[in-house]
mmCIF file with all atom_site columns, C-alpha atoms in Angstrom:
data_model
loop_
_atom_site.group_PDB
_atom_site.id
_atom_site.type_symbol
_atom_site.label_atom_id
_atom_site.label_alt_id
_atom_site.label_comp_id
_atom_site.label_asym_id
_atom_site.label_entity_id
_atom_site.label_seq_id
_atom_site.pdbx_PDB_ins_code
_atom_site.Cartn_x
_atom_site.Cartn_y
_atom_site.Cartn_z
_atom_site.occupancy
_atom_site.B_iso_or_equiv
_atom_site.pdbx_formal_charge
_atom_site.auth_seq_id
_atom_site.auth_comp_id
_atom_site.auth_asym_id
_atom_site.auth_atom_id
_atom_site.pdbx_PDB_model_num
ATOM 1   C CA . UNK A 1 1   ? -11.723 5.143   9.487   1.00 48.00 ? 1   UNK A CA 1
ATOM 2   C CA . UNK A 1 2   ? -11.856 8.805   10.336  1.00 47.00 ? 2   UNK A CA 1
ATOM 3   C CA . UNK A 1 3   ? -14.460 9.511   13.006  1.00 49.00 ? 3   UNK A CA 1
ATOM 4   C CA . UNK A 1 4   ? -16.547 12.681  13.133  1.00 54.00 ? 4   UNK A CA 1
ATOM 5   C CA . UNK A 1 5   ? -14.848 15.802  11.864  1.00 59.00 ? 5   UNK A CA 1
ATOM 6   C CA . UNK A 1 6   ? -11.309 14.736  12.802  1.00 82.00 ? 6   UNK A CA 1
ATOM 7   C CA . UNK A 1 7   ? -8.939  15.021  9.865   1.00 89.00 ? 7   UNK A CA 1
ATOM 8   C CA . UNK A 1 8   ? -7.487  11.705  8.673   1.00 94.00 ? 8   UNK A CA 1
ATOM 9   C CA . UNK A 1 9   ? -3.844  10.961  9.490   1.00 97.00 ? 9   UNK A CA 1
ATOM 10  C CA . UNK A 1 10  ? -3.446  8.005   7.114   1.00 98.00 ? 10  UNK A CA 1
ATOM 11  C CA . UNK A 1 11  ? -4.951  7.576   3.668   1.00 97.00 ? 11  UNK A CA 1
ATOM 12  C CA . UNK A 1 12  ? -4.879  4.264   1.789   1.00 98.00 ? 12  UNK A CA 1
ATOM 13  C CA . UNK A 1 13  ? -6.180  3.060   -1.548  1.00 97.00 ? 13  UNK A CA 1
ATOM 14  C CA . UNK A 1 14  ? -6.744  -0.690  -1.919  1.00 97.00 ? 14  UNK A CA 1
ATOM 15  C CA . UNK A 1 15  ? -6.962  -2.467  -5.287  1.00 95.00 ? 15  UNK A CA 1
ATOM 16  C CA . UNK A 1 16  ? -7.416  -6.187  -5.754  1.00 93.00 ? 16  UNK A CA 1
ATOM 17  C CA . UNK A 1 17  ? -5.035  -7.617  -8.343  1.00 95.00 ? 17  UNK A CA 1
ATOM 18  C CA . UNK A 1 18  ? -4.307  -10.729 -10.354 1.00 94.00 ? 18  UNK A CA 1
ATOM 19  C CA . UNK A 1 19  ? -0.697  -9.587  -10.750 1.00 96.00 ? 19  UNK A CA 1
ATOM 20  C CA . UNK A 1 20  ? 1.188   -6.410  -9.938  1.00 97.00 ? 20  UNK A CA 1
ATOM 21  C CA . UNK A 1 21  ? 4.732   -5.374  -10.744 1.00 97.00 ? 21  UNK A CA 1
ATOM 22  C CA . UNK A 1 22  ? 6.486   -2.311  -9.323  1.00 97.00 ? 22  UNK A CA 1
ATOM 23  C CA . UNK A 1 23  ? 9.779   -0.799  -10.426 1.00 96.00 ? 23  UNK A CA 1
ATOM 24  C CA . UNK A 1 24  ? 11.784  -0.093  -7.276  1.00 94.00 ? 24  UNK A CA 1
ATOM 25  C CA . UNK A 1 25  ? 14.948  1.146   -8.978  1.00 91.00 ? 25  UNK A CA 1
ATOM 26  C CA . UNK A 1 26  ? 15.272  2.662   -12.450 1.00 89.00 ? 26  UNK A CA 1
ATOM 27  C CA . UNK A 1 27  ? 17.859  1.456   -14.933 1.00 90.00 ? 27  UNK A CA 1
ATOM 28  C CA . UNK A 1 28  ? 21.280  3.088   -14.889 1.00 91.00 ? 28  UNK A CA 1
ATOM 29  C CA . UNK A 1 29  ? 24.549  2.651   -16.811 1.00 94.00 ? 29  UNK A CA 1
ATOM 30  C CA . UNK A 1 30  ? 25.527  -0.451  -14.789 1.00 94.00 ? 30  UNK A CA 1
ATOM 31  C CA . UNK A 1 31  ? 22.270  -2.430  -14.653 1.00 94.00 ? 31  UNK A CA 1
ATOM 32  C CA . UNK A 1 32  ? 18.687  -2.626  -15.790 1.00 94.00 ? 32  UNK A CA 1
ATOM 33  C CA . UNK A 1 33  ? 15.667  -1.566  -13.788 1.00 93.00 ? 33  UNK A CA 1
ATOM 34  C CA . UNK A 1 34  ? 14.810  -3.572  -10.656 1.00 94.00 ? 34  UNK A CA 1
ATOM 35  C CA . UNK A 1 35  ? 11.249  -4.748  -10.042 1.00 96.00 ? 35  UNK A CA 1
ATOM 36  C CA . UNK A 1 36  ? 9.224   -6.520  -7.358  1.00 97.00 ? 36  UNK A CA 1
ATOM 37  C CA . UNK A 1 37  ? 6.140   -8.534  -8.246  1.00 97.00 ? 37  UNK A CA 1
ATOM 38  C CA . UNK A 1 38  ? 3.168   -10.194 -6.590  1.00 96.00 ? 38  UNK A CA 1
ATOM 39  C CA . UNK A 1 39  ? 0.563   -12.522 -7.959  1.00 94.00 ? 39  UNK A CA 1
ATOM 40  C CA . UNK A 1 40  ? -3.073  -12.633 -6.879  1.00 94.00 ? 40  UNK A CA 1
ATOM 41  C CA . UNK A 1 41  ? -3.889  -10.436 -3.920  1.00 95.00 ? 41  UNK A CA 1
ATOM 42  C CA . UNK A 1 42  ? -3.947  -6.717  -3.242  1.00 96.00 ? 42  UNK A CA 1
ATOM 43  C CA . UNK A 1 43  ? -2.077  -3.504  -3.997  1.00 97.00 ? 43  UNK A CA 1
ATOM 44  C CA . UNK A 1 44  ? -2.049  -1.078  -1.063  1.00 98.00 ? 44  UNK A CA 1
ATOM 45  C CA . UNK A 1 45  ? -1.149  2.566   -1.723  1.00 98.00 ? 45  UNK A CA 1
ATOM 46  C CA . UNK A 1 46  ? -0.355  4.326   1.559   1.00 98.00 ? 46  UNK A CA 1
ATOM 47  C CA . UNK A 1 47  ? 0.199   7.950   2.578   1.00 98.00 ? 47  UNK A CA 1
ATOM 48  C CA . UNK A 1 48  ? 0.934   9.132   6.120   1.00 98.00 ? 48  UNK A CA 1
ATOM 49  C CA . UNK A 1 49  ? -0.300  12.600  7.026   1.00 98.00 ? 49  UNK A CA 1
ATOM 50  C CA . UNK A 1 50  ? 0.585   14.948  9.874   1.00 97.00 ? 50  UNK A CA 1
ATOM 51  C CA . UNK A 1 51  ? -0.507  13.436  13.189  1.00 96.00 ? 51  UNK A CA 1
ATOM 52  C CA . UNK A 1 52  ? 0.091   9.780   12.208  1.00 97.00 ? 52  UNK A CA 1
ATOM 53  C CA . UNK A 1 53  ? 1.923   7.662   14.775  1.00 97.00 ? 53  UNK A CA 1
ATOM 54  C CA . UNK A 1 54  ? 3.274   4.136   15.164  1.00 97.00 ? 54  UNK A CA 1
ATOM 55  C CA . UNK A 1 55  ? 0.482   3.284   17.627  1.00 97.00 ? 55  UNK A CA 1
ATOM 56  C CA . UNK A 1 56  ? -1.982  3.399   14.728  1.00 97.00 ? 56  UNK A CA 1
ATOM 57  C CA . UNK A 1 57  ? -0.062  0.961   12.476  1.00 98.00 ? 57  UNK A CA 1
ATOM 58  C CA . UNK A 1 58  ? -1.412  -2.342  13.945  1.00 98.00 ? 58  UNK A CA 1
ATOM 59  C CA . UNK A 1 59  ? -5.032  -1.140  13.581  1.00 97.00 ? 59  UNK A CA 1
ATOM 60  C CA . UNK A 1 60  ? -4.443  -0.082  9.985   1.00 98.00 ? 60  UNK A CA 1
ATOM 61  C CA . UNK A 1 61  ? -2.705  -3.346  9.075   1.00 98.00 ? 61  UNK A CA 1
ATOM 62  C CA . UNK A 1 62  ? -5.482  -5.407  10.651  1.00 97.00 ? 62  UNK A CA 1
ATOM 63  C CA . UNK A 1 63  ? -8.164  -3.433  8.794   1.00 97.00 ? 63  UNK A CA 1
ATOM 64  C CA . UNK A 1 64  ? -6.393  -3.689  5.437   1.00 97.00 ? 64  UNK A CA 1
ATOM 65  C CA . UNK A 1 65  ? -5.577  -7.400  5.660   1.00 97.00 ? 65  UNK A CA 1
ATOM 66  C CA . UNK A 1 66  ? -8.982  -8.451  7.036   1.00 96.00 ? 66  UNK A CA 1
ATOM 67  C CA . UNK A 1 67  ? -11.190 -6.401  4.709   1.00 96.00 ? 67  UNK A CA 1
ATOM 68  C CA . UNK A 1 68  ? -13.074 -8.671  2.280   1.00 95.00 ? 68  UNK A CA 1
ATOM 69  C CA . UNK A 1 69  ? -12.018 -7.183  -1.059  1.00 92.00 ? 69  UNK A CA 1
ATOM 70  C CA . UNK A 1 70  ? -10.425 -10.121 -2.885  1.00 91.00 ? 70  UNK A CA 1
ATOM 71  C CA . UNK A 1 71  ? -12.456 -12.360 -5.149  1.00 89.00 ? 71  UNK A CA 1
ATOM 72  C CA . UNK A 1 72  ? -12.079 -16.073 -4.349  1.00 88.00 ? 72  UNK A CA 1
ATOM 73  C CA . UNK A 1 73  ? -12.346 -18.876 -6.921  1.00 88.00 ? 73  UNK A CA 1
ATOM 74  C CA . UNK A 1 74  ? -16.049 -19.203 -6.031  1.00 92.00 ? 74  UNK A CA 1
ATOM 75  C CA . UNK A 1 75  ? -16.624 -15.489 -6.628  1.00 88.00 ? 75  UNK A CA 1
ATOM 76  C CA . UNK A 1 76  ? -17.152 -14.681 -2.957  1.00 92.00 ? 76  UNK A CA 1
ATOM 77  C CA . UNK A 1 77  ? -15.296 -11.703 -1.508  1.00 92.00 ? 77  UNK A CA 1
ATOM 78  C CA . UNK A 1 78  ? -12.701 -12.701 1.083   1.00 94.00 ? 78  UNK A CA 1
ATOM 79  C CA . UNK A 1 79  ? -9.808  -11.004 2.833   1.00 94.00 ? 79  UNK A CA 1
ATOM 80  C CA . UNK A 1 80  ? -6.300  -11.242 1.426   1.00 94.00 ? 80  UNK A CA 1
ATOM 81  C CA . UNK A 1 81  ? -5.502  -13.382 4.505   1.00 93.00 ? 81  UNK A CA 1
ATOM 82  C CA . UNK A 1 82  ? -8.308  -15.833 3.700   1.00 92.00 ? 82  UNK A CA 1
ATOM 83  C CA . UNK A 1 83  ? -7.541  -16.002 -0.035  1.00 90.00 ? 83  UNK A CA 1
ATOM 84  C CA . UNK A 1 84  ? -4.531  -16.396 0.748   1.00 90.00 ? 84  UNK A CA 1
ATOM 85  C CA . UNK A 1 85  ? -2.987  -13.727 -1.430  1.00 93.00 ? 85  UNK A CA 1
ATOM 86  C CA . UNK A 1 86  ? 0.034   -11.492 -1.680  1.00 95.00 ? 86  UNK A CA 1
ATOM 87  C CA . UNK A 1 87  ? 0.304   -7.766  -0.960  1.00 97.00 ? 87  UNK A CA 1
ATOM 88  C CA . UNK A 1 88  ? 2.210   -5.059  -2.810  1.00 98.00 ? 88  UNK A CA 1
ATOM 89  C CA . UNK A 1 89  ? 2.652   -1.912  -0.699  1.00 98.00 ? 89  UNK A CA 1
ATOM 90  C CA . UNK A 1 90  ? 3.231   1.277   -2.673  1.00 98.00 ? 90  UNK A CA 1
ATOM 91  C CA . UNK A 1 91  ? 4.217   4.517   -0.910  1.00 97.00 ? 91  UNK A CA 1
ATOM 92  C CA . UNK A 1 92  ? 1.984   7.203   -2.404  1.00 95.00 ? 92  UNK A CA 1
ATOM 93  C CA . UNK A 1 93  ? 2.598   10.706  -1.092  1.00 93.00 ? 93  UNK A CA 1
ATOM 94  C CA . UNK A 1 94  ? 0.217   12.142  -3.682  1.00 94.00 ? 94  UNK A CA 1
ATOM 95  C CA . UNK A 1 95  ? -2.724  10.750  -1.684  1.00 95.00 ? 95  UNK A CA 1
ATOM 96  C CA . UNK A 1 96  ? -2.060  13.578  0.780   1.00 94.00 ? 96  UNK A CA 1
ATOM 97  C CA . UNK A 1 97  ? -2.572  16.328  -1.771  1.00 93.00 ? 97  UNK A CA 1
ATOM 98  C CA . UNK A 1 98  ? -5.198  19.059  -1.700  1.00 93.00 ? 98  UNK A CA 1
ATOM 99  C CA . UNK A 1 99  ? -6.230  21.064  -4.738  1.00 95.00 ? 99  UNK A CA 1
ATOM 100 C CA . UNK A 1 100 ? -5.532  24.765  -4.527  1.00 94.00 ? 100 UNK A CA 1
ATOM 101 C CA . UNK A 1 101 ? -6.470  26.636  -7.661  1.00 95.00 ? 101 UNK A CA 1
ATOM 102 C CA . UNK A 1 102 ? -4.970  24.754  -10.593 1.00 96.00 ? 102 UNK A CA 1
ATOM 103 C CA . UNK A 1 103 ? -2.290  22.929  -8.608  1.00 95.00 ? 103 UNK A CA 1
ATOM 104 C CA . UNK A 1 104 ? -1.996  20.392  -5.819  1.00 95.00 ? 104 UNK A CA 1
ATOM 105 C CA . UNK A 1 105 ? -0.291  21.100  -2.498  1.00 95.00 ? 105 UNK A CA 1
ATOM 106 C CA . UNK A 1 106 ? 1.067   18.507  -0.058  1.00 94.00 ? 106 UNK A CA 1
ATOM 107 C CA . UNK A 1 107 ? 1.400   20.598  3.112   1.00 94.00 ? 107 UNK A CA 1
ATOM 108 C CA . UNK A 1 108 ? -0.489  18.032  5.209   1.00 94.00 ? 108 UNK A CA 1
ATOM 109 C CA . UNK A 1 109 ? 1.919   15.154  4.448   1.00 96.00 ? 109 UNK A CA 1
ATOM 110 C CA . UNK A 1 110 ? 4.008   13.926  7.354   1.00 97.00 ? 110 UNK A CA 1
ATOM 111 C CA . UNK A 1 111 ? 7.691   14.828  7.682   1.00 97.00 ? 111 UNK A CA 1
ATOM 112 C CA . UNK A 1 112 ? 9.711   12.521  5.381   1.00 95.00 ? 112 UNK A CA 1
ATOM 113 C CA . UNK A 1 113 ? 11.781  10.840  8.135   1.00 97.00 ? 113 UNK A CA 1
ATOM 114 C CA . UNK A 1 114 ? 8.694   10.026  10.211  1.00 97.00 ? 114 UNK A CA 1
ATOM 115 C CA . UNK A 1 115 ? 6.826   8.865   7.103   1.00 97.00 ? 115 UNK A CA 1
ATOM 116 C CA . UNK A 1 116 ? 9.690   6.526   6.268   1.00 97.00 ? 116 UNK A CA 1
ATOM 117 C CA . UNK A 1 117 ? 9.632   5.072   9.787   1.00 98.00 ? 117 UNK A CA 1
ATOM 118 C CA . UNK A 1 118 ? 5.853   4.540   9.656   1.00 98.00 ? 118 UNK A CA 1
ATOM 119 C CA . UNK A 1 119 ? 6.085   3.049   6.166   1.00 98.00 ? 119 UNK A CA 1
ATOM 120 C CA . UNK A 1 120 ? 8.696   0.498   7.294   1.00 98.00 ? 120 UNK A CA 1
ATOM 121 C CA . UNK A 1 121 ? 6.592   -0.366  10.363  1.00 98.00 ? 121 UNK A CA 1
ATOM 122 C CA . UNK A 1 122 ? 3.525   -0.835  8.144   1.00 98.00 ? 122 UNK A CA 1
ATOM 123 C CA . UNK A 1 123 ? 5.377   -3.134  5.722   1.00 98.00 ? 123 UNK A CA 1
ATOM 124 C CA . UNK A 1 124 ? 6.945   -5.168  8.552   1.00 97.00 ? 124 UNK A CA 1
ATOM 125 C CA . UNK A 1 125 ? 3.583   -5.622  10.283  1.00 97.00 ? 125 UNK A CA 1
ATOM 126 C CA . UNK A 1 126 ? 1.948   -6.692  6.989   1.00 97.00 ? 126 UNK A CA 1
ATOM 127 C CA . UNK A 1 127 ? 4.739   -9.241  6.452   1.00 95.00 ? 127 UNK A CA 1
ATOM 128 C CA . UNK A 1 128 ? 4.338   -10.645 9.971   1.00 94.00 ? 128 UNK A CA 1
ATOM 129 C CA . UNK A 1 129 ? 0.539   -10.939 9.767   1.00 93.00 ? 129 UNK A CA 1
ATOM 130 C CA . UNK A 1 130 ? 0.496   -12.431 6.267   1.00 92.00 ? 130 UNK A CA 1
ATOM 131 C CA . UNK A 1 131 ? 3.198   -15.014 7.007   1.00 88.00 ? 131 UNK A CA 1
ATOM 132 C CA . UNK A 1 132 ? 1.423   -16.004 10.234  1.00 86.00 ? 132 UNK A CA 1
ATOM 133 C CA . UNK A 1 133 ? -1.913  -16.476 8.425   1.00 82.00 ? 133 UNK A CA 1
ATOM 134 C CA . UNK A 1 134 ? -0.663  -18.135 5.236   1.00 74.00 ? 134 UNK A CA 1
ATOM 135 C CA . UNK A 1 135 ? 2.009   -20.445 6.593   1.00 69.00 ? 135 UNK A CA 1
ATOM 136 C CA . UNK A 1 136 ? 5.010   -21.673 4.617   1.00 66.00 ? 136 UNK A CA 1
ATOM 137 C CA . UNK A 1 137 ? 5.019   -22.989 1.069   1.00 63.00 ? 137 UNK A CA 1
ATOM 138 C CA . UNK A 1 138 ? 2.039   -21.081 -0.372  1.00 68.00 ? 138 UNK A CA 1
ATOM 139 C CA . UNK A 1 139 ? 4.108   -18.475 -2.220  1.00 72.00 ? 139 UNK A CA 1
ATOM 140 C CA . UNK A 1 140 ? 2.246   -15.675 -0.457  1.00 81.00 ? 140 UNK A CA 1
ATOM 141 C CA . UNK A 1 141 ? 4.391   -12.621 0.171   1.00 91.00 ? 141 UNK A CA 1
ATOM 142 C CA . UNK A 1 142 ? 4.547   -8.930  0.837   1.00 95.00 ? 142 UNK A CA 1
ATOM 143 C CA . UNK A 1 143 ? 6.535   -6.810  -1.583  1.00 97.00 ? 143 UNK A CA 1
ATOM 144 C CA . UNK A 1 144 ? 6.964   -3.060  -1.325  1.00 97.00 ? 144 UNK A CA 1
ATOM 145 C CA . UNK A 1 145 ? 8.156   -0.008  -3.139  1.00 96.00 ? 145 UNK A CA 1
ATOM 146 C CA . UNK A 1 146 ? 10.876  2.442   -2.192  1.00 94.00 ? 146 UNK A CA 1
ATOM 147 C CA . UNK A 1 147 ? 9.688   5.270   0.042   1.00 95.00 ? 147 UNK A CA 1
ATOM 148 C CA . UNK A 1 148 ? 10.282  8.711   -1.459  1.00 88.00 ? 148 UNK A CA 1
ATOM 149 C CA . UNK A 1 149 ? 10.917  7.506   -5.024  1.00 87.00 ? 149 UNK A CA 1
ATOM 150 C CA . UNK A 1 150 ? 8.743   7.800   -8.096  1.00 85.00 ? 150 UNK A CA 1
ATOM 151 C CA . UNK A 1 151 ? 7.987   4.286   -9.301  1.00 88.00 ? 151 UNK A CA 1
ATOM 152 C CA . UNK A 1 152 ? 6.484   2.574   -12.339 1.00 94.00 ? 152 UNK A CA 1
ATOM 153 C CA . UNK A 1 153 ? 3.532   0.229   -11.705 1.00 96.00 ? 153 UNK A CA 1
ATOM 154 C CA . UNK A 1 154 ? 2.065   -2.496  -13.915 1.00 96.00 ? 154 UNK A CA 1
ATOM 155 C CA . UNK A 1 155 ? -1.266  -3.871  -12.715 1.00 95.00 ? 155 UNK A CA 1
ATOM 156 C CA . UNK A 1 156 ? -3.518  -6.675  -13.947 1.00 95.00 ? 156 UNK A CA 1
ATOM 157 C CA . UNK A 1 157 ? -6.921  -6.795  -12.305 1.00 92.00 ? 157 UNK A CA 1
ATOM 158 C CA . UNK A 1 158 ? -10.242 -8.504  -12.898 1.00 85.00 ? 158 UNK A CA 1
ATOM 159 C CA . UNK A 1 159 ? -12.101 -5.280  -12.338 1.00 79.00 ? 159 UNK A CA 1
ATOM 160 C CA . UNK A 1 160 ? -11.400 -1.871  -10.943 1.00 74.00 ? 160 UNK A CA 1
ATOM 161 C CA . UNK A 1 161 ? -12.448 -2.766  -7.418  1.00 82.00 ? 161 UNK A CA 1
ATOM 162 C CA . UNK A 1 162 ? -10.740 0.170   -5.690  1.00 91.00 ? 162 UNK A CA 1
ATOM 163 C CA . UNK A 1 163 ? -11.409 1.450   -2.171  1.00 94.00 ? 163 UNK A CA 1
ATOM 164 C CA . UNK A 1 164 ? -10.259 4.491   -0.222  1.00 96.00 ? 164 UNK A CA 1
ATOM 165 C CA . UNK A 1 165 ? -9.673  4.105   3.533   1.00 96.00 ? 165 UNK A CA 1
ATOM 166 C CA . UNK A 1 166 ? -8.885  6.897   5.960   1.00 96.00 ? 166 UNK A CA 1
ATOM 167 C CA . UNK A 1 167 ? -7.800  6.605   9.586   1.00 96.00 ? 167 UNK A CA 1
#
């Protein structure tokens, strides 16, 4: 989390889910829309801001996956690793916006190429940590959206249990 008056370099929104489905490619003349889907777990919206670096990715992944935000069968809050649950990562550049007058500006967002590199590192680290914790055969997975594209999201949740994290 951001310390003192230092500006955040990564902003995330976490939402527990019962099911989430994300369109990663819209329909065209040749084929229908393509979707990825997860069952019970967490949706993670992520935005990298100026100053973010790959050295920060492991800390962010550990914080996100170990935070007790998912409701277990007993009603207790547990981490997505302890559930075990799946994760849907959604690139969300709009989290970097600042209101100016009647519009929103995104001047603090990271350069697109660097953001793409950090996004792929974040997804890969989530996949590695979740597969290590869950083991084979549980159907737990990490799915992700397409960086730089506008995407359609369908979300089923048992309560708007949404959290904002900044690093």
